[in-house]
Tab-separated table of C-alpha atoms in Angstrom:
chain	number	residue	atom	x	y	z
A	1	LEU	CA	-39.815	97.363	58.399
A	2	LEU	CA	-40.750	95.210	61.381
A	3	VAL	CA	-39.199	95.541	64.994
A	4	LEU	CA	-40.330	93.489	67.814
A	5	ALA	CA	-39.782	94.383	71.373
A	6	LEU	CA	-40.154	92.299	74.224
A	7	LEU	CA	-40.269	93.432	77.867
A	8	LEU	CA	-38.804	91.381	80.485
A	9	ALA	CA	-41.511	89.371	82.499
A	10	GLY	CA	-41.392	89.174	86.685
A	11	PRO	CA	-40.608	91.555	89.437
A	12	LEU	CA	-38.629	94.012	87.529
A	13	ALA	CA	-41.121	93.870	84.546
A	14	VAL	CA	-41.953	97.438	82.897
A	15	PRO	CA	-45.462	97.703	81.328
A	16	ALA	CA	-45.324	98.743	77.790
A	17	ASN	CA	-47.789	101.186	78.437
A	18	ALA	CA	-45.503	102.742	80.970
A	19	ALA	CA	-46.834	106.439	81.024
A	20	ASP	CA	-49.597	104.988	82.886
A	21	TYR	CA	-47.310	103.434	85.449
A	22	ALA	CA	-45.194	106.337	85.987
A	23	PRO	CA	-45.048	105.907	90.118
A	24	VAL	CA	-43.909	102.528	89.563
A	25	LEU	CA	-40.750	103.166	87.377
A	26	PRO	CA	-38.453	104.640	89.987
A	27	ALA	CA	-38.733	101.818	92.280
A	28	VAL	CA	-38.075	99.221	89.470
A	29	ARG	CA	-35.094	101.632	88.173
A	30	ASP	CA	-33.897	101.689	91.710
A	31	GLU	CA	-34.172	97.724	91.991
A	32	VAL	CA	-32.160	97.247	88.788
A	33	GLN	CA	-29.427	99.514	89.875
A	34	ARG	CA	-29.332	97.917	93.310
A	35	ARG	CA	-28.913	94.445	91.761
A	36	THR	CA	-26.252	95.531	89.079
A	37	GLU	CA	-24.361	98.678	90.579
A	38	GLY	CA	-20.658	97.982	90.593
A	39	ASN	CA	-20.936	94.725	88.736
A	40	VAL	CA	-21.441	95.718	85.015
A	41	SER	CA	-20.391	98.742	83.102
A	42	SER	CA	-22.713	101.660	82.553
A	43	TYR	CA	-23.175	104.290	79.609
A	44	THR	CA	-24.807	107.709	79.720
A	45	LEU	CA	-25.238	109.099	76.168
A	46	ASP	CA	-26.307	112.573	75.133
A	47	LEU	CA	-26.824	112.802	71.714
A	48	GLU	CA	-28.466	114.726	68.905
A	49	LEU	CA	-29.539	113.371	65.386
A	50	ASP	CA	-29.018	115.681	62.341
A	51	ALA	CA	-31.275	114.110	59.508
A	52	ALA	CA	-29.780	116.633	56.941
A	53	SER	CA	-26.531	115.382	57.532
A	54	GLY	CA	-27.306	111.546	58.387
A	55	THR	CA	-25.614	112.011	61.579
A	56	ILE	CA	-25.895	111.412	65.420
A	57	ALA	CA	-23.167	113.288	67.362
A	58	GLY	CA	-22.880	114.101	70.910
A	59	THR	CA	-21.071	112.941	74.331
A	60	GLN	CA	-20.989	109.290	76.222
A	61	ARG	CA	-19.679	108.628	79.331
A	62	VAL	CA	-18.885	105.096	80.427
A	63	THR	CA	-18.180	103.627	83.834
A	64	PHE	CA	-15.903	100.759	82.975
A	65	VAL	CA	-16.497	98.069	85.543
A	66	ASN	CA	-13.278	95.370	84.889
A	67	ALA	CA	-15.074	92.132	85.120
A	68	THR	CA	-12.272	89.824	83.556
A	69	GLY	CA	-10.715	88.360	86.550
A	70	GLU	CA	-7.433	90.114	86.150
A	71	PRO	CA	-5.782	93.421	86.177
A	72	GLN	CA	-6.013	95.536	82.807
A	73	ASP	CA	-3.958	98.547	81.617
A	74	THR	CA	-6.197	99.701	78.601
A	75	ALA	CA	-9.854	99.747	77.658
A	76	TYR	CA	-11.060	98.374	74.584
A	77	PHE	CA	-14.129	99.562	72.521
A	78	ARG	CA	-15.388	98.603	69.289
A	79	LEU	CA	-16.242	100.934	66.750
A	80	TYR	CA	-18.274	98.829	64.202
A	81	PRO	CA	-19.681	101.782	62.044
A	82	ASN	CA	-16.075	101.871	60.405
A	83	ALA	CA	-16.536	98.493	58.964
A	84	ASP	CA	-15.851	98.547	55.225
A	85	TYR	CA	-19.044	97.084	54.322
A	86	TYR	CA	-20.760	100.171	55.993
A	87	GLY	CA	-19.570	102.248	53.096
A	88	GLU	CA	-19.868	106.088	53.875
A	89	GLY	CA	-20.949	105.060	57.305
A	90	GLY	CA	-18.417	105.740	60.044
A	91	LEU	CA	-17.980	106.745	63.968
A	92	GLU	CA	-15.376	109.518	64.130
A	93	ILE	CA	-14.097	110.154	67.732
A	94	GLN	CA	-13.208	113.723	68.309
A	95	ARG	CA	-11.714	113.264	72.033
A	96	ALA	CA	-11.188	110.920	74.651
A	97	ARG	CA	-10.685	111.478	78.428
A	98	VAL	CA	-9.833	108.990	81.106
A	99	GLU	CA	-10.455	110.072	84.667
A	100	GLY	CA	-11.022	113.520	83.603
A	101	LYS	CA	-7.524	113.494	81.346
A	102	LEU	CA	-7.252	113.605	77.580
A	103	VAL	CA	-5.633	110.623	76.158
A	104	GLU	CA	-4.873	109.583	72.719
A	105	PRO	CA	-6.456	106.721	71.272
A	106	ALA	CA	-4.777	104.009	69.308
A	107	PHE	CA	-6.934	102.283	66.323
A	108	SER	CA	-6.749	98.757	64.942
A	109	ALA	CA	-8.837	96.112	62.708
A	110	GLU	CA	-9.596	98.402	60.572
A	111	GLN	CA	-10.263	101.412	62.780
A	112	THR	CA	-13.112	99.035	64.522
A	113	VAL	CA	-10.926	98.724	67.477
A	114	MET	CA	-10.156	101.750	70.009
A	115	ALA	CA	-7.754	101.304	72.862
A	116	LEU	CA	-7.462	103.884	75.692
A	117	PRO	CA	-4.733	103.474	78.004
A	118	LEU	CA	-5.515	103.771	81.769
A	119	PRO	CA	-3.408	105.979	84.076
A	120	ALA	CA	-2.622	102.592	86.297
A	121	PRO	CA	-3.655	98.972	86.002
A	122	LEU	CA	-7.143	98.464	86.925
A	123	PRO	CA	-7.829	95.564	89.375
A	124	ASP	CA	-10.440	93.107	88.927
A	125	GLY	CA	-13.561	94.423	90.289
A	126	GLY	CA	-12.661	98.070	89.786
A	127	SER	CA	-13.854	100.560	87.797
A	128	THR	CA	-12.972	104.066	85.848
A	129	GLU	CA	-14.554	106.775	84.199
A	130	ILE	CA	-14.318	107.228	80.560
A	131	ALA	CA	-15.604	110.355	78.228
A	132	LEU	CA	-16.040	110.290	74.474
A	133	ARG	CA	-17.030	112.904	72.024
A	134	TYR	CA	-17.835	111.630	68.468
A	135	VAL	CA	-19.743	111.753	65.400
A	136	VAL	CA	-21.433	108.583	63.936
A	137	THR	CA	-22.526	108.830	60.154
A	138	VAL	CA	-25.222	106.715	59.328
A	139	PRO	CA	-25.188	105.197	55.516
A	140	GLU	CA	-28.089	105.231	53.518
A	141	ASN	CA	-29.851	102.074	52.222
A	142	SER	CA	-27.081	99.933	53.806
A	143	ARG	CA	-27.223	96.326	53.209
A	144	GLY	CA	-24.020	95.751	55.263
A	145	THR	CA	-24.661	92.904	57.761
A	146	TYR	CA	-28.368	93.011	56.440
A	147	GLY	CA	-29.261	96.546	57.241
A	148	ILE	CA	-29.094	96.623	60.858
A	149	PHE	CA	-26.978	100.149	60.522
A	150	SER	CA	-28.525	102.053	57.745
A	151	ARG	CA	-30.928	105.085	56.522
A	152	ASP	CA	-33.825	103.277	54.678
A	153	THR	CA	-34.992	106.519	52.403
A	154	LEU	CA	-37.868	104.626	50.799
A	155	ARG	CA	-39.617	104.206	54.601
A	156	GLY	CA	-38.055	107.085	56.234
A	157	ALA	CA	-36.967	104.886	58.590
A	158	TRP	CA	-33.212	105.032	60.637
A	159	VAL	CA	-32.017	101.373	61.776
A	160	VAL	CA	-29.283	101.641	64.302
A	161	ALA	CA	-27.709	98.710	65.792
A	162	ASP	CA	-23.953	98.374	66.495
A	163	TRP	CA	-23.832	102.231	66.315
A	164	TYR	CA	-22.048	103.730	69.285
A	165	PRO	CA	-18.553	102.834	71.149
A	166	ILE	CA	-19.026	99.954	72.881
A	167	LEU	CA	-16.754	97.926	75.039
A	168	ALA	CA	-15.177	95.104	73.641
A	169	GLY	CA	-16.132	91.414	75.038
A	170	TRP	CA	-13.944	89.529	77.057
A	171	ASP	CA	-13.613	86.055	76.453
A	172	PRO	CA	-12.294	83.868	79.358
A	173	GLU	CA	-9.994	81.745	77.251
A	174	ARG	CA	-8.970	84.074	74.370
A	175	GLY	CA	-9.010	87.678	76.376
A	176	TRP	CA	-10.435	90.716	74.496
A	177	ARG	CA	-12.251	89.904	71.355
A	178	LEU	CA	-10.788	92.380	68.679
A	179	ASP	CA	-10.824	90.474	65.446
A	180	PRO	CA	-12.106	92.500	62.463
A	181	PRO	CA	-15.880	92.447	62.279
A	182	SER	CA	-17.577	89.901	60.081
A	183	PRO	CA	-20.214	91.265	57.377
A	184	PHE	CA	-22.239	87.918	57.980
A	185	GLY	CA	-25.044	87.958	60.569
A	186	ASP	CA	-24.505	89.915	63.724
A	187	PRO	CA	-20.614	90.744	64.439
A	188	THR	CA	-21.362	92.270	68.045
A	189	PHE	CA	-19.227	90.379	70.918
A	190	SER	CA	-20.149	92.818	73.965
A	191	ASP	CA	-20.867	92.229	78.129
A	192	THR	CA	-23.892	93.546	79.669
A	193	GLY	CA	-24.098	97.105	80.301
A	194	LEU	CA	-26.824	99.476	81.484
A	195	TYR	CA	-27.603	102.238	79.398
A	196	ASP	CA	-29.106	105.976	80.197
A	197	LEU	CA	-29.672	107.710	77.081
A	198	ARG	CA	-30.798	111.383	76.090
A	199	LEU	CA	-31.626	111.602	72.373
A	200	THR	CA	-32.888	114.950	70.408
A	201	LEU	CA	-34.959	113.814	67.606
A	202	PRO	CA	-36.735	115.821	64.640
A	203	ALA	CA	-40.301	116.414	65.935
A	204	GLY	CA	-42.382	113.321	64.542
A	205	LEU	CA	-39.540	110.864	64.605
A	206	THR	CA	-40.414	107.896	67.140
A	207	PRO	CA	-37.608	105.722	68.704
A	208	ALA	CA	-38.671	101.538	69.061
A	209	SER	CA	-35.598	100.818	71.351
A	210	THR	CA	-34.028	98.612	73.999
A	211	GLY	CA	-35.233	100.140	77.200
A	212	THR	CA	-37.959	102.336	78.178
A	213	GLU	CA	-38.646	105.425	76.086
A	214	THR	CA	-40.288	108.706	77.249
A	215	ALA	CA	-40.636	111.941	75.298
A	216	GLY	CA	-40.306	115.457	76.303
A	217	ALA	CA	-42.202	118.385	75.231
A	218	GLU	CA	-41.531	119.669	71.556
A	219	GLN	CA	-39.419	122.661	71.427
A	220	ALA	CA	-37.954	124.412	68.172
A	221	GLY	CA	-39.009	121.407	66.025
A	222	THR	CA	-37.346	118.658	68.003
A	223	VAL	CA	-38.197	116.388	70.841
A	224	ARG	CA	-36.035	115.197	73.509
A	225	TRP	CA	-36.230	111.693	74.454
A	226	SER	CA	-34.980	109.817	77.627
A	227	ILE	CA	-34.227	106.318	77.039
A	228	ARG	CA	-33.498	103.754	80.077
A	229	THR	CA	-32.463	99.924	80.330
A	230	GLY	CA	-31.927	97.300	82.605
A	231	PRO	CA	-28.757	95.045	81.843
A	232	VAL	CA	-28.856	94.330	78.406
A	233	ARG	CA	-26.171	93.123	75.903
A	234	GLU	CA	-26.180	96.320	73.643
A	235	PHE	CA	-28.480	99.015	72.645
A	236	ALA	CA	-30.023	99.204	69.618
A	237	MET	CA	-33.205	101.397	67.969
A	238	VAL	CA	-35.149	102.186	64.733
A	239	LEU	CA	-36.458	105.183	64.265
A	240	ASN	CA	-39.584	105.973	61.993
A	241	ASP	CA	-42.333	108.737	61.650
A	242	ASP	CA	-45.399	106.483	61.022
A	243	PHE	CA	-44.826	103.556	63.359
A	244	ARG	CA	-47.834	101.500	64.368
A	245	THR	CA	-47.768	99.640	67.548
A	246	GLN	CA	-49.604	96.735	68.529
A	247	GLU	CA	-49.708	94.850	71.893
A	248	ARG	CA	-50.758	91.654	73.390
A	249	THR	CA	-50.179	90.479	77.436
A	250	VAL	CA	-50.017	86.925	78.197
A	251	GLY	CA	-49.501	86.654	81.753
A	252	ASP	CA	-46.910	88.992	82.798
A	253	THR	CA	-45.270	89.588	79.472
A	254	THR	CA	-46.123	92.268	76.965
A	255	VAL	CA	-45.420	92.013	73.596
A	256	ALA	CA	-45.084	95.156	71.440
A	257	VAL	CA	-44.629	94.988	67.742
A	258	HIS	CA	-43.999	97.852	66.310
A	259	THR	CA	-44.563	98.174	62.285
A	260	ASP	CA	-44.401	100.516	59.509
A	261	GLY	CA	-47.217	102.427	58.909
A	262	SER	CA	-48.499	100.415	56.028
A	263	GLY	CA	-51.425	97.814	56.136
A	264	GLU	CA	-49.354	95.111	54.920
A	265	ALA	CA	-46.750	95.847	57.592
A	266	ALA	CA	-49.908	95.668	60.234
A	267	ALA	CA	-51.167	92.571	58.996
A	268	GLY	CA	-47.469	91.018	59.494
A	269	GLY	CA	-47.461	92.602	63.051
A	270	GLU	CA	-50.725	90.645	63.897
A	271	VAL	CA	-48.834	87.369	62.491
A	272	VAL	CA	-46.024	87.883	65.013
A	273	LEU	CA	-48.335	88.437	67.839
């Protein structure tokens, strides 16, 4: 298992050893928000992983910014875990609210598209608040889309990409992209967003993810992680209990390679660096 994380260079760069630069982070985050607030949608997730049941469950708030160039009366989400090639994997929506009011979702494209009606047409550049409660079931040893959404029981790792409700992508020529997902390669088509994740994990599991991770104190065998991003295409992570992290800095860019704890994997990490 090999995960490569590239941290952005330039004035908004966050050092890989971000814990040593805590005073800098608020300024970095404020600048990111200043440059993107109101221009891209944002996701706030509050979730907990249950290793026994293989699930990740909780709530998600989305500020949907209409950047399509035309009014919209529906918000479309992709639910990729419901693709049939993920076997027992799935994403169950338990509740949906728009502007605080319960709405009834409509599903299509083999349950991988969710349509939420908006109370009134949302003008271009306007925003609306959406709240979801859901349960994600991560399949064991799945080979769907080459294992990007799977619990690897051999290595004890959780690989989770395309795993949460994400706003569908908009194509200026074709409109909302609501095609059935492809099992070949990367099926995701989405727009840039900002992410703020609170994730409760069993103690010992560590995330390597999009964004900057900060661990809280251990309580009752769990650790509450905070993960924040700048503007990104989607949010993905790998969770493991024996990551080995190797880093190298070239100019203003730090490359961090997280590998499985075995010697062979670490040697592969050196090759990547």
